[in-house]
Amino acid sequence: MRERVIPWLWLIPLSLTVFFGGMWRRLGGDGVWSFRVPWAPDLGLFFSLRVDALSLVFLFLITGIGTLVFLYASGYLRASPRRVPFFFFLTLFMLSMIGLVASDHLLLLFVFWEMTSLTSFLLIGFRSDQGTARRGASQALLVTSVGGLCLLAGFILLAQAGGSWEFSELLTRGEAIRGSPFYPAILGLILLGAFTKSAQVPFHFWLPNAMAAPTPVSAYLHSATMVKAGVYLVARLHPALGATELWHILLLLIGSVTAVLGPLMALREQDLKRLLAYSTIGALGLLMMLLGLGSESAMQAAMVYLIVHSLYKAALFMVAGAVNQKTGTRNVRALENLMQVMPLTAIAAILAALSMAGFPPLIGFMGKEMIYQAKLDSIHSSWLVGAAGVFANCLMVAIAFIVGINPFVGRIKKLPQVSKEVGFSMWVGPVILALVGLGIGILQPSSVMNLLASASSVAWGASADFAIKPWHGFGWVFILSLLTLAVGVLMFWLRRPLRYLIRRALDWEALEPERLYFISLKVLQFGSDMVTRSLQGGRLSHYVFGMGLGLLLLWGSAVAELSFVPSLSSFQSPGLEELAISSFILTALVALAIRRGRIFSVVMMGSLGAGVALLYITHSAPDVGIAQVLVETLSVILVLFLVAGLPQVVARTRPHHRAIRILVSCGLAICMTALSLLTLLRDPNVDPVSRFFVEKSVSEAHGANVVNVILVDFRAFDTLAEITVLALAALATLLLLKPMIRKTPGRSDR
Amino acid sequence: MSSLLLRIASRLILVLELGFALVFLFRGHNQPGGGFIGALIAASALSVYGLAFRAEPVRRLLFFHPVTYMGAGILLSAGSGFLAVFSWEPYMTARWWGGWIGTPLLFDFGVFLTVLGMTMSVILTLIERRDGFSSLASLFRQERRD
């Protein structure tokens, strides 16, 4: 039943696309849609959403490409038995990604940011029976969540410096934030988060390993949307943090290094998906570089290239998945002349590759023209950055030919498993994406251009609306474009010697920062091993001693801080019943200290507790008294069973250990006594918390039993947390006890 | 270990105390009682019953697995707070109908279920352990000798 819904799930992202389309029509250029619900207003926490043109660009990417990916995945995973959880995770990812680009509150954005990391983990590790999938998943999770923690720290500092948690206010306070002494820390931490998410060098290594995910995931998360979250964040924060020396240096440096190294590393590979993954790294680097240039035209180029890359890369990934399913291989050297077998996929692939290479009149040409124009315009760009960009683009051209064109043309070669065209759901996605790329390139529809222009003006921070100029005439830019194509095609021609050269030129293994990841993982494991071993030696007495020591420190510091000396004169002489109860408690205590024997001790502890409960009841705290009696009863039963199960051996303790333990116990007793006395003879000047509860109990919570009202109304949230902890503790106990039952041989008790 | 006395008494205690537990649960908001105390009363009655008759009858009486009680309880407690959210008030703002029934009572019932489930799941598992009873008995004998 549930599985019959799957082929129709693409209607969800489609309807969202239509919804956002309607929103764009209503908002127009610089309109903003916002939504705000108090979440924890006392903490400054609001569930606030804000959609403007910049968000809308990403929203269209997420839902539009999402539609095609959902369709594609329903065909790709036709045979998988775990389709239902897959689509659940995919939908969850889509929703968190939508939340990420639509949230106005820094913490809300952080929550969604982490949710995309988590869903990415689940999706990469979807084929959990494969070791590569599991390792890739945990690597991606660890790298992005370390970045996420940095991001959180950066957000907190940003909120301190800017005096607000919300973008709508922060973006207008750029001066104050840039002037703050924390500015370098804020920028560094936030960029760390963005760089890990967007797979910039040196954090890029998780992205190729994430290719163990099913191909729809690679097309969606790891090329079109999630890895662009870092780009989104940097673009979003540009008005608040941008246009400083540090901003330009960091983004240009990391961006251009990534832009060059990504495609260079790609040329080493022969696996279609890994090639695409490395070229995605390069494209993300290019985007970061553009954001670092800090000019209006660079911002526009970034927005256009964002669309360009998502369109062709998602299409190429879907093609790679289709080819893999039909031929059984993803090795580019084994693939040739696929045009004969799968013509529709081939058309999509070739169009997408031409867009990637930047041939006119596809959208990719437009993107490249704008990038070159931006670089020529920019004052911050040195010739080195420009050269890096051109070189990266040449490499991209070569990769486009290797991935998108070469496998589909040429002589007939024996394929491992020749078959006919893939099903409708699997070719329609790439074909539509390729046609959209072609259509935008030729027609340059004003709605798309306006959206991109407004988005870049939002990211730029100025309200001036500037139009996008995709065509720059037959000038320097055009010559550079032609040069890029020529060099790129030449590189493709020489790809075999080039691959050899790249592999030989550098010791890639030694350079790979992934080694650092493994080393730090080892160190972490070793460290936690040490801590666990030293803290959890397995001796009950050690644990009790540790808890006692901790309590002594806490209570001791509490006692030491109190300056108030109680006067004993306020004591009244005890009544008869109090005397009786006290002597009962004292008798139990003395008996407990003198006699040994487990059952005896347990029973004596119980009677001790019962005595204390009696004291509560006589002192008008019946609730606490009843609870105490019941807890004592139940714990006597429980502890009796536990004590009976413990081994009979008694561990010997060394004399000096014994001495220390006695000291700690005495210290605890003294502190406890002091604290109880102080509580009893409370400083009359201090206003007790309970007064509020006693006064408001009936009037605000309609309950005369203050204890209960506190539990279920005033402090209900605490209670909820407590019962959750209780349930978890019970589950853990069950897990600990269960094996003991199963292992025991012989007849069962039931 | 289970004497005739215990078996007869535990039945009476069970009926009485389960009734008590419910009374304590419902009157908790104005008089001594509440979900926590009610659950402990019910749990101690069921434990005594379990000590007399072993775990199986108690499990049958509970009908659902104790862990189900915990889950249902947390759901109920957490869910009771959501009623306020639907009218745009902060989570867990109390709602009352007729001055007696309200979300706090629902919340308290959730606490009741959770605590009952937690106690019973642990105690029943302990009772079911094959050597649970015998080792307790041998410990009794040994300590009586000492």
PDB file of N, CA, C and O in Angstrom, chain A residues 379-437:
ATOM      1  N   ILE A 379      38.371  44.671  -8.493  1.00  0.00           N
ATOM      2  CA  ILE A 379      39.609  45.315  -8.078  1.00  0.00           C
ATOM      3  C   ILE A 379      40.393  44.400  -7.133  1.00  0.00           C
ATOM      4  O   ILE A 379      41.597  44.538  -7.006  1.00  0.00           O
ATOM      5  N   HIS A 380      39.681  43.489  -6.510  1.00  0.00           N
ATOM      6  CA  HIS A 380      40.360  42.644  -5.527  1.00  0.00           C
ATOM      7  C   HIS A 380      41.051  41.455  -6.172  1.00  0.00           C
ATOM      8  O   HIS A 380      41.820  40.759  -5.548  1.00  0.00           O
ATOM      9  N   SER A 381      40.711  41.241  -7.443  1.00  0.00           N
ATOM     10  CA  SER A 381      41.220  40.043  -8.063  1.00  0.00           C
ATOM     11  C   SER A 381      42.605  40.313  -8.623  1.00  0.00           C
ATOM     12  O   SER A 381      42.798  41.200  -9.445  1.00  0.00           O
ATOM     13  N   SER A 382      43.589  39.551  -8.174  1.00  0.00           N
ATOM     14  CA  SER A 382      44.901  39.674  -8.768  1.00  0.00           C
ATOM     15  C   SER A 382      44.936  38.799 -10.019  1.00  0.00           C
ATOM     16  O   SER A 382      44.015  38.017 -10.266  1.00  0.00           O
ATOM     17  N   TRP A 383      45.996  38.900 -10.796  1.00  0.00           N
ATOM     18  CA  TRP A 383      46.059  38.086 -12.013  1.00  0.00           C
ATOM     19  C   TRP A 383      46.111  36.614 -11.656  1.00  0.00           C
ATOM     20  O   TRP A 383      45.676  35.753 -12.421  1.00  0.00           O
ATOM     21  N   LEU A 384      46.610  36.325 -10.434  1.00  0.00           N
ATOM     22  CA  LEU A 384      46.737  34.931 -10.032  1.00  0.00           C
ATOM     23  C   LEU A 384      45.357  34.286  -9.917  1.00  0.00           C
ATOM     24  O   LEU A 384      45.126  33.179 -10.405  1.00  0.00           O
ATOM     25  N   VAL A 385      44.430  35.012  -9.266  1.00  0.00           N
ATOM     26  CA  VAL A 385      43.078  34.484  -9.120  1.00  0.00           C
ATOM     27  C   VAL A 385      42.436  34.293 -10.484  1.00  0.00           C
ATOM     28  O   VAL A 385      41.806  33.275 -10.772  1.00  0.00           O
ATOM     29  N   GLY A 386      42.629  35.290 -11.360  1.00  0.00           N
ATOM     30  CA  GLY A 386      42.064  35.194 -12.700  1.00  0.00           C
ATOM     31  C   GLY A 386      42.612  33.986 -13.437  1.00  0.00           C
ATOM     32  O   GLY A 386      41.855  33.203 -14.035  1.00  0.00           O
ATOM     33  N   ALA A 387      43.921  33.814 -13.362  1.00  0.00           N
ATOM     34  CA  ALA A 387      44.531  32.690 -14.061  1.00  0.00           C
ATOM     35  C   ALA A 387      44.031  31.372 -13.498  1.00  0.00           C
ATOM     36  O   ALA A 387      43.717  30.425 -14.246  1.00  0.00           O
ATOM     37  N   ALA A 388      43.903  31.320 -12.160  1.00  0.00           N
ATOM     38  CA  ALA A 388      43.398  30.097 -11.530  1.00  0.00           C
ATOM     39  C   ALA A 388      42.006  29.781 -12.052  1.00  0.00           C
ATOM     40  O   ALA A 388      41.689  28.629 -12.375  1.00  0.00           O
ATOM     41  N   GLY A 389      41.162  30.833 -12.175  1.00  0.00           N
ATOM     42  CA  GLY A 389      39.806  30.622 -12.657  1.00  0.00           C
ATOM     43  C   GLY A 389      39.792  30.092 -14.077  1.00  0.00           C
ATOM     44  O   GLY A 389      39.079  29.146 -14.395  1.00  0.00           O
ATOM     45  N   VAL A 390      40.608  30.681 -14.952  1.00  0.00           N
ATOM     46  CA  VAL A 390      40.634  30.231 -16.344  1.00  0.00           C
ATOM     47  C   VAL A 390      41.138  28.795 -16.423  1.00  0.00           C
ATOM     48  O   VAL A 390      40.554  27.943 -17.111  1.00  0.00           O
ATOM     49  N   PHE A 391      42.206  28.495 -15.683  1.00  0.00           N
ATOM     50  CA  PHE A 391      42.751  27.148 -15.689  1.00  0.00           C
ATOM     51  C   PHE A 391      41.700  26.140 -15.204  1.00  0.00           C
ATOM     52  O   PHE A 391      41.489  25.083 -15.808  1.00  0.00           O
ATOM     53  N   ALA A 392      40.994  26.496 -14.106  1.00  0.00           N
ATOM     54  CA  ALA A 392      39.958  25.604 -13.577  1.00  0.00           C
ATOM     55  C   ALA A 392      38.892  25.361 -14.628  1.00  0.00           C
ATOM     56  O   ALA A 392      38.422  24.228 -14.817  1.00  0.00           O
ATOM     57  N   ASN A 393      38.518  26.418 -15.367  1.00  0.00           N
ATOM     58  CA  ASN A 393      37.485  26.254 -16.379  1.00  0.00           C
ATOM     59  C   ASN A 393      37.954  25.360 -17.523  1.00  0.00           C
ATOM     60  O   ASN A 393      37.170  24.583 -18.069  1.00  0.00           O
ATOM     61  N   CYS A 394      39.232  25.481 -17.899  1.00  0.00           N
ATOM     62  CA  CYS A 394      39.762  24.596 -18.944  1.00  0.00           C
ATOM     63  C   CYS A 394      39.632  23.143 -18.509  1.00  0.00           C
ATOM     64  O   CYS A 394      39.192  22.265 -19.269  1.00  0.00           O
ATOM     65  N   LEU A 395      40.024  22.889 -17.258  1.00  0.00           N
ATOM     66  CA  LEU A 395      39.930  21.519 -16.739  1.00  0.00           C
ATOM     67  C   LEU A 395      38.479  21.042 -16.759  1.00  0.00           C
ATOM     68  O   LEU A 395      38.195  19.888 -17.095  1.00  0.00           O
ATOM     69  N   MET A 396      37.558  21.951 -16.411  1.00  0.00           N
ATOM     70  CA  MET A 396      36.131  21.599 -16.404  1.00  0.00           C
ATOM     71  C   MET A 396      35.671  21.184 -17.796  1.00  0.00           C
ATOM     72  O   MET A 396      34.876  20.259 -17.955  1.00  0.00           O
ATOM     73  N   VAL A 397      36.156  21.888 -18.819  1.00  0.00           N
ATOM     74  CA  VAL A 397      35.797  21.539 -20.189  1.00  0.00           C
ATOM     75  C   VAL A 397      36.243  20.106 -20.481  1.00  0.00           C
ATOM     76  O   VAL A 397      35.476  19.283 -21.014  1.00  0.00           O
ATOM     77  N   ALA A 398      37.503  19.816 -20.114  1.00  0.00           N
ATOM     78  CA  ALA A 398      38.013  18.463 -20.361  1.00  0.00           C
ATOM     79  C   ALA A 398      37.156  17.432 -19.641  1.00  0.00           C
ATOM     80  O   ALA A 398      36.778  16.387 -20.220  1.00  0.00           O
ATOM     81  N   ILE A 399      36.800  17.710 -18.375  1.00  0.00           N
ATOM     82  CA  ILE A 399      35.992  16.756 -17.617  1.00  0.00           C
ATOM     83  C   ILE A 399      34.626  16.579 -18.263  1.00  0.00           C
ATOM     84  O   ILE A 399      34.102  15.464 -18.374  1.00  0.00           O
ATOM     85  N   ALA A 400      34.064  17.702 -18.738  1.00  0.00           N
ATOM     86  CA  ALA A 400      32.746  17.624 -19.387  1.00  0.00           C
ATOM     87  C   ALA A 400      32.805  16.669 -20.570  1.00  0.00           C
ATOM     88  O   ALA A 400      31.896  15.843 -20.764  1.00  0.00           O
ATOM     89  N   PHE A 401      33.867  16.740 -21.342  1.00  0.00           N
ATOM     90  CA  PHE A 401      33.982  15.842 -22.497  1.00  0.00           C
ATOM     91  C   PHE A 401      34.156  14.398 -22.040  1.00  0.00           C
ATOM     92  O   PHE A 401      33.542  13.489 -22.605  1.00  0.00           O
ATOM     93  N   ILE A 402      34.981  14.199 -21.009  1.00  0.00           N
ATOM     94  CA  ILE A 402      35.228  12.824 -20.551  1.00  0.00           C
ATOM     95  C   ILE A 402      33.939  12.202 -20.034  1.00  0.00           C
ATOM     96  O   ILE A 402      33.621  11.051 -20.316  1.00  0.00           O
ATOM     97  N   VAL A 403      33.166  13.001 -19.264  1.00  0.00           N
ATOM     98  CA  VAL A 403      32.009  12.431 -18.574  1.00  0.00           C
ATOM     99  C   VAL A 403      30.767  12.388 -19.457  1.00  0.00           C
ATOM    100  O   VAL A 403      30.048  11.397 -19.492  1.00  0.00           O
ATOM    101  N   GLY A 404      30.531  13.490 -20.188  1.00  0.00           N
ATOM    102  CA  GLY A 404      29.227  13.631 -20.817  1.00  0.00           C
ATOM    103  C   GLY A 404      29.197  13.324 -22.289  1.00  0.00           C
ATOM    104  O   GLY A 404      28.131  13.094 -22.854  1.00  0.00           O
ATOM    105  N   ILE A 405      30.336  13.341 -22.961  1.00  0.00           N
ATOM    106  CA  ILE A 405      30.299  13.173 -24.410  1.00  0.00           C
ATOM    107  C   ILE A 405      30.989  11.892 -24.841  1.00  0.00           C
ATOM    108  O   ILE A 405      30.427  11.089 -25.610  1.00  0.00           O
ATOM    109  N   ASN A 406      32.191  11.687 -24.307  1.00  0.00           N
ATOM    110  CA  ASN A 406      32.967  10.534 -24.758  1.00  0.00           C
ATOM    111  C   ASN A 406      32.248   9.193 -24.606  1.00  0.00           C
ATOM    112  O   ASN A 406      32.295   8.370 -25.519  1.00  0.00           O
ATOM    113  N   PRO A 407      31.560   8.938 -23.476  1.00  0.00           N
ATOM    114  CA  PRO A 407      30.933   7.612 -23.342  1.00  0.00           C
ATOM    115  C   PRO A 407      29.820   7.371 -24.357  1.00  0.00           C
ATOM    116  O   PRO A 407      29.422   6.234 -24.549  1.00  0.00           O
ATOM    117  N   PHE A 408      29.321   8.430 -25.000  1.00  0.00           N
ATOM    118  CA  PHE A 408      28.128   8.239 -25.827  1.00  0.00           C
ATOM    119  C   PHE A 408      28.428   8.205 -27.315  1.00  0.00           C
ATOM    120  O   PHE A 408      27.547   7.941 -28.108  1.00  0.00           O
ATOM    121  N   VAL A 409      29.643   8.535 -27.685  1.00  0.00           N
ATOM    122  CA  VAL A 409      29.983   8.520 -29.110  1.00  0.00           C
ATOM    123  C   VAL A 409      31.114   7.512 -29.349  1.00  0.00           C
ATOM    124  O   VAL A 409      31.622   6.897 -28.414  1.00  0.00           O
ATOM    125  N   GLY A 410      31.454   7.349 -30.594  1.00  0.00           N
ATOM    126  CA  GLY A 410      32.599   6.513 -30.909  1.00  0.00           C
ATOM    127  C   GLY A 410      32.231   5.156 -31.457  1.00  0.00           C
ATOM    128  O   GLY A 410      31.079   4.898 -31.825  1.00  0.00           O
ATOM    129  N   ARG A 411      33.251   4.296 -31.557  1.00  0.00           N
ATOM    130  CA  ARG A 411      33.045   2.980 -32.156  1.00  0.00           C
ATOM    131  C   ARG A 411      32.225   2.086 -31.229  1.00  0.00           C
ATOM    132  O   ARG A 411      32.053   2.365 -30.046  1.00  0.00           O
ATOM    133  N   ILE A 412      31.762   1.003 -31.782  1.00  0.00           N
ATOM    134  CA  ILE A 412      31.052   0.021 -30.961  1.00  0.00           C
ATOM    135  C   ILE A 412      32.074  -0.779 -30.177  1.00  0.00           C
ATOM    136  O   ILE A 412      33.072  -1.246 -30.711  1.00  0.00           O
ATOM    137  N   LYS A 413      31.806  -0.861 -28.918  1.00  0.00           N
ATOM    138  CA  LYS A 413      32.735  -1.591 -28.062  1.00  0.00           C
ATOM    139  C   LYS A 413      31.914  -2.600 -27.290  1.00  0.00           C
ATOM    140  O   LYS A 413      30.725  -2.416 -27.083  1.00  0.00           O
ATOM    141  N   LYS A 414      32.553  -3.637 -26.855  1.00  0.00           N
ATOM    142  CA  LYS A 414      31.801  -4.636 -26.107  1.00  0.00           C
ATOM    143  C   LYS A 414      31.524  -4.104 -24.711  1.00  0.00           C
ATOM    144  O   LYS A 414      32.434  -3.780 -23.967  1.00  0.00           O
ATOM    145  N   LEU A 415      30.250  -3.981 -24.364  1.00  0.00           N
ATOM    146  CA  LEU A 415      29.904  -3.508 -23.040  1.00  0.00           C
ATOM    147  C   LEU A 415      29.625  -4.709 -22.145  1.00  0.00           C
ATOM    148  O   LEU A 415      29.172  -5.750 -22.624  1.00  0.00           O
ATOM    149  N   PRO A 416      29.879  -4.548 -20.861  1.00  0.00           N
ATOM    150  CA  PRO A 416      29.670  -5.675 -19.952  1.00  0.00           C
ATOM    151  C   PRO A 416      28.227  -6.185 -19.982  1.00  0.00           C
ATOM    152  O   PRO A 416      27.996  -7.368 -19.807  1.00  0.00           O
ATOM    153  N   GLN A 417      27.300  -5.293 -20.216  1.00  0.00           N
ATOM    154  CA  GLN A 417      25.904  -5.731 -20.117  1.00  0.00           C
ATOM    155  C   GLN A 417      25.075  -4.753 -20.928  1.00  0.00           C
ATOM    156  O   GLN A 417      24.641  -3.718 -20.464  1.00  0.00           O
ATOM    157  N   VAL A 418      24.862  -5.069 -22.182  1.00  0.00           N
ATOM    158  CA  VAL A 418      24.175  -4.132 -23.058  1.00  0.00           C
ATOM    159  C   VAL A 418      22.676  -4.333 -22.913  1.00  0.00           C
ATOM    160  O   VAL A 418      22.178  -5.450 -22.849  1.00  0.00           O
ATOM    161  N   SER A 419      21.979  -3.200 -22.860  1.00  0.00           N
ATOM    162  CA  SER A 419      20.545  -3.284 -22.680  1.00  0.00           C
ATOM    163  C   SER A 419      19.897  -2.093 -23.360  1.00  0.00           C
ATOM    164  O   SER A 419      20.587  -1.253 -23.925  1.00  0.00           O
ATOM    165  N   LYS A 420      18.616  -2.006 -23.307  1.00  0.00           N
ATOM    166  CA  LYS A 420      17.962  -0.891 -23.995  1.00  0.00           C
ATOM    167  C   LYS A 420      17.840   0.332 -23.077  1.00  0.00           C
ATOM    168  O   LYS A 420      18.340   0.332 -21.957  1.00  0.00           O
ATOM    169  N   GLU A 421      17.182   1.353 -23.574  1.00  0.00           N
ATOM    170  CA  GLU A 421      17.046   2.605 -22.842  1.00  0.00           C
ATOM    171  C   GLU A 421      16.396   2.391 -21.466  1.00  0.00           C
ATOM    172  O   GLU A 421      15.562   1.487 -21.296  1.00  0.00           O
ATOM    173  N   VAL A 422      16.778   3.254 -20.518  1.00  0.00           N
ATOM    174  CA  VAL A 422      16.167   3.164 -19.188  1.00  0.00           C
ATOM    175  C   VAL A 422      14.712   3.624 -19.262  1.00  0.00           C
ATOM    176  O   VAL A 422      14.296   4.247 -20.234  1.00  0.00           O
ATOM    177  N   GLY A 423      13.967   3.330 -18.194  1.00  0.00           N
ATOM    178  CA  GLY A 423      12.543   3.670 -18.171  1.00  0.00           C
ATOM    179  C   GLY A 423      12.297   5.174 -18.136  1.00  0.00           C
ATOM    180  O   GLY A 423      13.206   5.960 -17.879  1.00  0.00           O
ATOM    181  N   PHE A 424      11.023   5.512 -18.383  1.00  0.00           N
ATOM    182  CA  PHE A 424      10.625   6.918 -18.483  1.00  0.00           C
ATOM    183  C   PHE A 424      11.105   7.737 -17.285  1.00  0.00           C
ATOM    184  O   PHE A 424      11.710   8.795 -17.440  1.00  0.00           O
ATOM    185  N   SER A 425      10.845   7.214 -16.065  1.00  0.00           N
ATOM    186  CA  SER A 425      11.138   8.016 -14.877  1.00  0.00           C
ATOM    187  C   SER A 425      12.621   8.329 -14.775  1.00  0.00           C
ATOM    188  O   SER A 425      13.003   9.284 -14.124  1.00  0.00           O
ATOM    189  N   MET A 426      13.459   7.498 -15.429  1.00  0.00           N
ATOM    190  CA  MET A 426      14.890   7.733 -15.270  1.00  0.00           C
ATOM    191  C   MET A 426      15.486   8.590 -16.372  1.00  0.00           C
ATOM    192  O   MET A 426      16.575   9.137 -16.202  1.00  0.00           O
ATOM    193  N   TRP A 427      14.846   8.684 -17.525  1.00  0.00           N
ATOM    194  CA  TRP A 427      15.434   9.604 -18.513  1.00  0.00           C
ATOM    195  C   TRP A 427      14.774  10.974 -18.518  1.00  0.00           C
ATOM    196  O   TRP A 427      15.350  11.941 -18.975  1.00  0.00           O
ATOM    197  N   VAL A 428      13.555  11.039 -17.966  1.00  0.00           N
ATOM    198  CA  VAL A 428      12.862  12.320 -18.088  1.00  0.00           C
ATOM    199  C   VAL A 428      13.556  13.424 -17.284  1.00  0.00           C
ATOM    200  O   VAL A 428      13.653  14.565 -17.730  1.00  0.00           O
ATOM    201  N   GLY A 429      14.119  13.061 -16.112  1.00  0.00           N
ATOM    202  CA  GLY A 429      14.777  14.054 -15.257  1.00  0.00           C
ATOM    203  C   GLY A 429      15.934  14.743 -15.955  1.00  0.00           C
ATOM    204  O   GLY A 429      15.922  15.972 -16.142  1.00  0.00           O
ATOM    205  N   PRO A 430      16.960  13.968 -16.380  1.00  0.00           N
ATOM    206  CA  PRO A 430      18.085  14.624 -17.051  1.00  0.00           C
ATOM    207  C   PRO A 430      17.677  15.361 -18.320  1.00  0.00           C
ATOM    208  O   PRO A 430      18.221  16.441 -18.605  1.00  0.00           O
ATOM    209  N   VAL A 431      16.712  14.805 -19.064  1.00  0.00           N
ATOM    210  CA  VAL A 431      16.314  15.487 -20.301  1.00  0.00           C
ATOM    211  C   VAL A 431      15.704  16.851 -19.982  1.00  0.00           C
ATOM    212  O   VAL A 431      16.054  17.865 -20.589  1.00  0.00           O
ATOM    213  N   ILE A 432      14.822  16.878 -18.984  1.00  0.00           N
ATOM    214  CA  ILE A 432      14.215  18.166 -18.629  1.00  0.00           C
ATOM    215  C   ILE A 432      15.272  19.162 -18.165  1.00  0.00           C
ATOM    216  O   ILE A 432      15.295  20.322 -18.594  1.00  0.00           O
ATOM    217  N   LEU A 433      16.201  18.685 -17.309  1.00  0.00           N
ATOM    218  CA  LEU A 433      17.234  19.598 -16.803  1.00  0.00           C
ATOM    219  C   LEU A 433      18.068  20.151 -17.948  1.00  0.00           C
ATOM    220  O   LEU A 433      18.359  21.350 -18.010  1.00  0.00           O
ATOM    221  N   ALA A 434      18.431  19.274 -18.900  1.00  0.00           N
ATOM    222  CA  ALA A 434      19.246  19.728 -20.024  1.00  0.00           C
ATOM    223  C   ALA A 434      18.472  20.723 -20.876  1.00  0.00           C
ATOM    224  O   ALA A 434      19.016  21.749 -21.308  1.00  0.00           O
ATOM    225  N   LEU A 435      17.185  20.437 -21.104  1.00  0.00           N
ATOM    226  CA  LEU A 435      16.382  21.335 -21.930  1.00  0.00           C
ATOM    227  C   LEU A 435      16.183  22.680 -21.241  1.00  0.00           C
ATOM    228  O   LEU A 435      16.180  23.729 -21.904  1.00  0.00           O
ATOM    229  N   VAL A 436      16.020  22.651 -19.907  1.00  0.00           N
ATOM    230  CA  VAL A 436      15.893  23.918 -19.177  1.00  0.00           C
ATOM    231  C   VAL A 436      17.162  24.741 -19.359  1.00  0.00           C
ATOM    232  O   VAL A 436      17.110  25.956 -19.621  1.00  0.00           O
ATOM    233  N   GLY A 437      18.323  24.064 -19.265  1.00  0.00           N
ATOM    234  CA  GLY A 437      19.590  24.760 -19.466  1.00  0.00           C
ATOM    235  C   GLY A 437      19.659  25.388 -20.845  1.00  0.00           C
ATOM    236  O   GLY A 437      20.081  26.540 -21.011  1.00  0.00           O
TER     237      GLY A 437
END
